[in-house]
PDB file of C-alpha atoms in Angstrom:
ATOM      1  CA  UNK A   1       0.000   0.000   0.000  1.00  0.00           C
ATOM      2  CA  UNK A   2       1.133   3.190  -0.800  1.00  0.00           C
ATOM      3  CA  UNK A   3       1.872   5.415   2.382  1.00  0.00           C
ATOM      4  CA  UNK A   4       2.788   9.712   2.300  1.00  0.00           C
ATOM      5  CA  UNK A   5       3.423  11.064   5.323  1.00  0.00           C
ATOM      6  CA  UNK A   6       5.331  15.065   6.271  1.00  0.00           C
ATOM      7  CA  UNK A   7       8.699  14.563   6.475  1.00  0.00           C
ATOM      8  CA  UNK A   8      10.404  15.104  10.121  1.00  0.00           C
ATOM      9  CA  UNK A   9      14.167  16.303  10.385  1.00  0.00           C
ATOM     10  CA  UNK A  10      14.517  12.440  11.174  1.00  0.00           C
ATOM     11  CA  UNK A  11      14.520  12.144   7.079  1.00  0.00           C
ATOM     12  CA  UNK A  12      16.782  14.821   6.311  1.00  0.00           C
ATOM     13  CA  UNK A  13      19.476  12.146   4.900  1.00  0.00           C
ATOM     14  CA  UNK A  14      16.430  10.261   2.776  1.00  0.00           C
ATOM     15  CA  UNK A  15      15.192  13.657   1.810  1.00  0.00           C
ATOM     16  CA  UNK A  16      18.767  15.108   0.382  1.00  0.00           C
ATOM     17  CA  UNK A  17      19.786  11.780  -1.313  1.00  0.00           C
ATOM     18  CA  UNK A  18      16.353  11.521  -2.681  1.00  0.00           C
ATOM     19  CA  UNK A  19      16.708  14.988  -4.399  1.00  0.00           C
ATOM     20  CA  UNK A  20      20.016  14.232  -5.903  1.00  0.00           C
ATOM     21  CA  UNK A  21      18.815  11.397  -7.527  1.00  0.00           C
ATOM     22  CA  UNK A  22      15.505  12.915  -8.793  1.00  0.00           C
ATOM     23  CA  UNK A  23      17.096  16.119  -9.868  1.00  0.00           C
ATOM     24  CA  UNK A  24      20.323  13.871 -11.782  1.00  0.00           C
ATOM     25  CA  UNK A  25      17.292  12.007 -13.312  1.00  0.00           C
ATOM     26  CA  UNK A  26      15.457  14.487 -14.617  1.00  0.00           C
ATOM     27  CA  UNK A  27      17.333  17.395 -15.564  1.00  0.00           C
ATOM     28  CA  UNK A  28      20.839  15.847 -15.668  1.00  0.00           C
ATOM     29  CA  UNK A  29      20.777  15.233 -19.471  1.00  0.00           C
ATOM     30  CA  UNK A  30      20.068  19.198 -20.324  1.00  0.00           C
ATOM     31  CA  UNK A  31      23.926  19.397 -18.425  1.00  0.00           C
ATOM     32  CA  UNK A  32      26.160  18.905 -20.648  1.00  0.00           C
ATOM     33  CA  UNK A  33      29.559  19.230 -18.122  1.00  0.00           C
ATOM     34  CA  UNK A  34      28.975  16.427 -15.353  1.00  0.00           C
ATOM     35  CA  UNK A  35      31.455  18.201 -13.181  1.00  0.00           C
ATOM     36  CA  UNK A  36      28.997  21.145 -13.272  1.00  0.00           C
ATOM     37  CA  UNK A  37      26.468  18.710 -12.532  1.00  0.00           C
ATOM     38  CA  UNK A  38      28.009  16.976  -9.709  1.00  0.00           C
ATOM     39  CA  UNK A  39      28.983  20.491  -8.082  1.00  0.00           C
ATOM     40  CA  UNK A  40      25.111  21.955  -8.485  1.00  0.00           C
ATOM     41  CA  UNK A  41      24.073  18.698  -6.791  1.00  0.00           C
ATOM     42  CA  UNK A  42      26.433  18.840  -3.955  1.00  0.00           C
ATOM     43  CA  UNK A  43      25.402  22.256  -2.999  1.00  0.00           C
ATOM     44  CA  UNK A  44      21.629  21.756  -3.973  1.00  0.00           C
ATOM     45  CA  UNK A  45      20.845  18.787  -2.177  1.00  0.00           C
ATOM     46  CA  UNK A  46      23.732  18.739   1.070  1.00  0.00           C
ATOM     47  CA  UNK A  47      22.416  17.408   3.999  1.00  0.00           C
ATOM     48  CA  UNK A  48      22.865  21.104   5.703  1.00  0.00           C
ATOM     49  CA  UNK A  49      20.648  23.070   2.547  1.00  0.00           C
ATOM     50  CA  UNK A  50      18.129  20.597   2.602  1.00  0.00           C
ATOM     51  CA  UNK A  51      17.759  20.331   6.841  1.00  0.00           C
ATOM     52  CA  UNK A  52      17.584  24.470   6.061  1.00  0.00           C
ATOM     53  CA  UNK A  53      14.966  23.397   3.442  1.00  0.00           C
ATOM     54  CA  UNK A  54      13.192  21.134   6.009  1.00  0.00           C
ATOM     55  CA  UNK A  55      12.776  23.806   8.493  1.00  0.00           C
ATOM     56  CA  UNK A  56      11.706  26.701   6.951  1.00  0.00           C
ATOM     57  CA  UNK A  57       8.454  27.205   7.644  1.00  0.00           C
ATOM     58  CA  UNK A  58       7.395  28.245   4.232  1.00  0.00           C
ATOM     59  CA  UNK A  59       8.135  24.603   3.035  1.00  0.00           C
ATOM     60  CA  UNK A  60       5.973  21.484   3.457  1.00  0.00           C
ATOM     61  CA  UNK A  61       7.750  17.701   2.895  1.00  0.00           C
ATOM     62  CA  UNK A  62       6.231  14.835   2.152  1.00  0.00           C
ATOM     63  CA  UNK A  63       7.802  11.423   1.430  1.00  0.00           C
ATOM     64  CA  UNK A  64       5.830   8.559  -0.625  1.00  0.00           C
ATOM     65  CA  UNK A  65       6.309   5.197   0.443  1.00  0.00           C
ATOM     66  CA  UNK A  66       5.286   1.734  -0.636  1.00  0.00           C
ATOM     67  CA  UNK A  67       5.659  -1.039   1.992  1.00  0.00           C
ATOM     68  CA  UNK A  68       7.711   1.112   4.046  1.00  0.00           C
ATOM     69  CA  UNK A  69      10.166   1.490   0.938  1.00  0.00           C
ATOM     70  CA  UNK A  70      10.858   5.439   0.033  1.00  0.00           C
ATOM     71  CA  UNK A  71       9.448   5.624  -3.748  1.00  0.00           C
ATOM     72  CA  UNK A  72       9.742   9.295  -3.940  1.00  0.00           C
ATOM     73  CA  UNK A  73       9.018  12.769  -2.146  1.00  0.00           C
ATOM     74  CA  UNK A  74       7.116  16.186  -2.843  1.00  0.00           C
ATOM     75  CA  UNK A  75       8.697  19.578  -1.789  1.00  0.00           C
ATOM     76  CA  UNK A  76       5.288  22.155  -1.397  1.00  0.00           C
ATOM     77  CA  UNK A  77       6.752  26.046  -1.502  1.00  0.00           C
ATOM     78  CA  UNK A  78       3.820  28.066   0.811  1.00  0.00           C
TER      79      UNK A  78
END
């Protein structure tokens, strides 16, 4: 069964690698330098900019699961 529940500072880790890999995914190809890639990523999605993320009031987390396995997430900008 699929499960969503609001992300707690608990799933800051989940939360950051889960952006990387999204963001690689789905815009990576428009990149043509991977180092310029890899460096956006690194800063975008750090485990200290996405706990800032996380905590700002202004944004609402939510992580999808499907038999307690982390399918994906959704980042809501107030």
């Amino acid at each position: 069964m699929v499960h969503i529940r609001k992300a707690e500072v608990e799933d800051t880790d989940l939360l950051a690698f889960m952006g990387r890999v999204t963001y690689a995914e789905s815009h990576g190809h428009f990149i043509d330098n991977k180092i310029d890639l890899t460096a956006y990523l690194d800063e975008a999605f750090s485990v200290s900019n996405t706990k800032k993320d996380l905590l700002d009031a202004n944004n609402l987390f939510y992580i999808i699961t499907k038999e307690d396995f982390p399918m994906g997430y959704a980042k809501i900008v107030l």
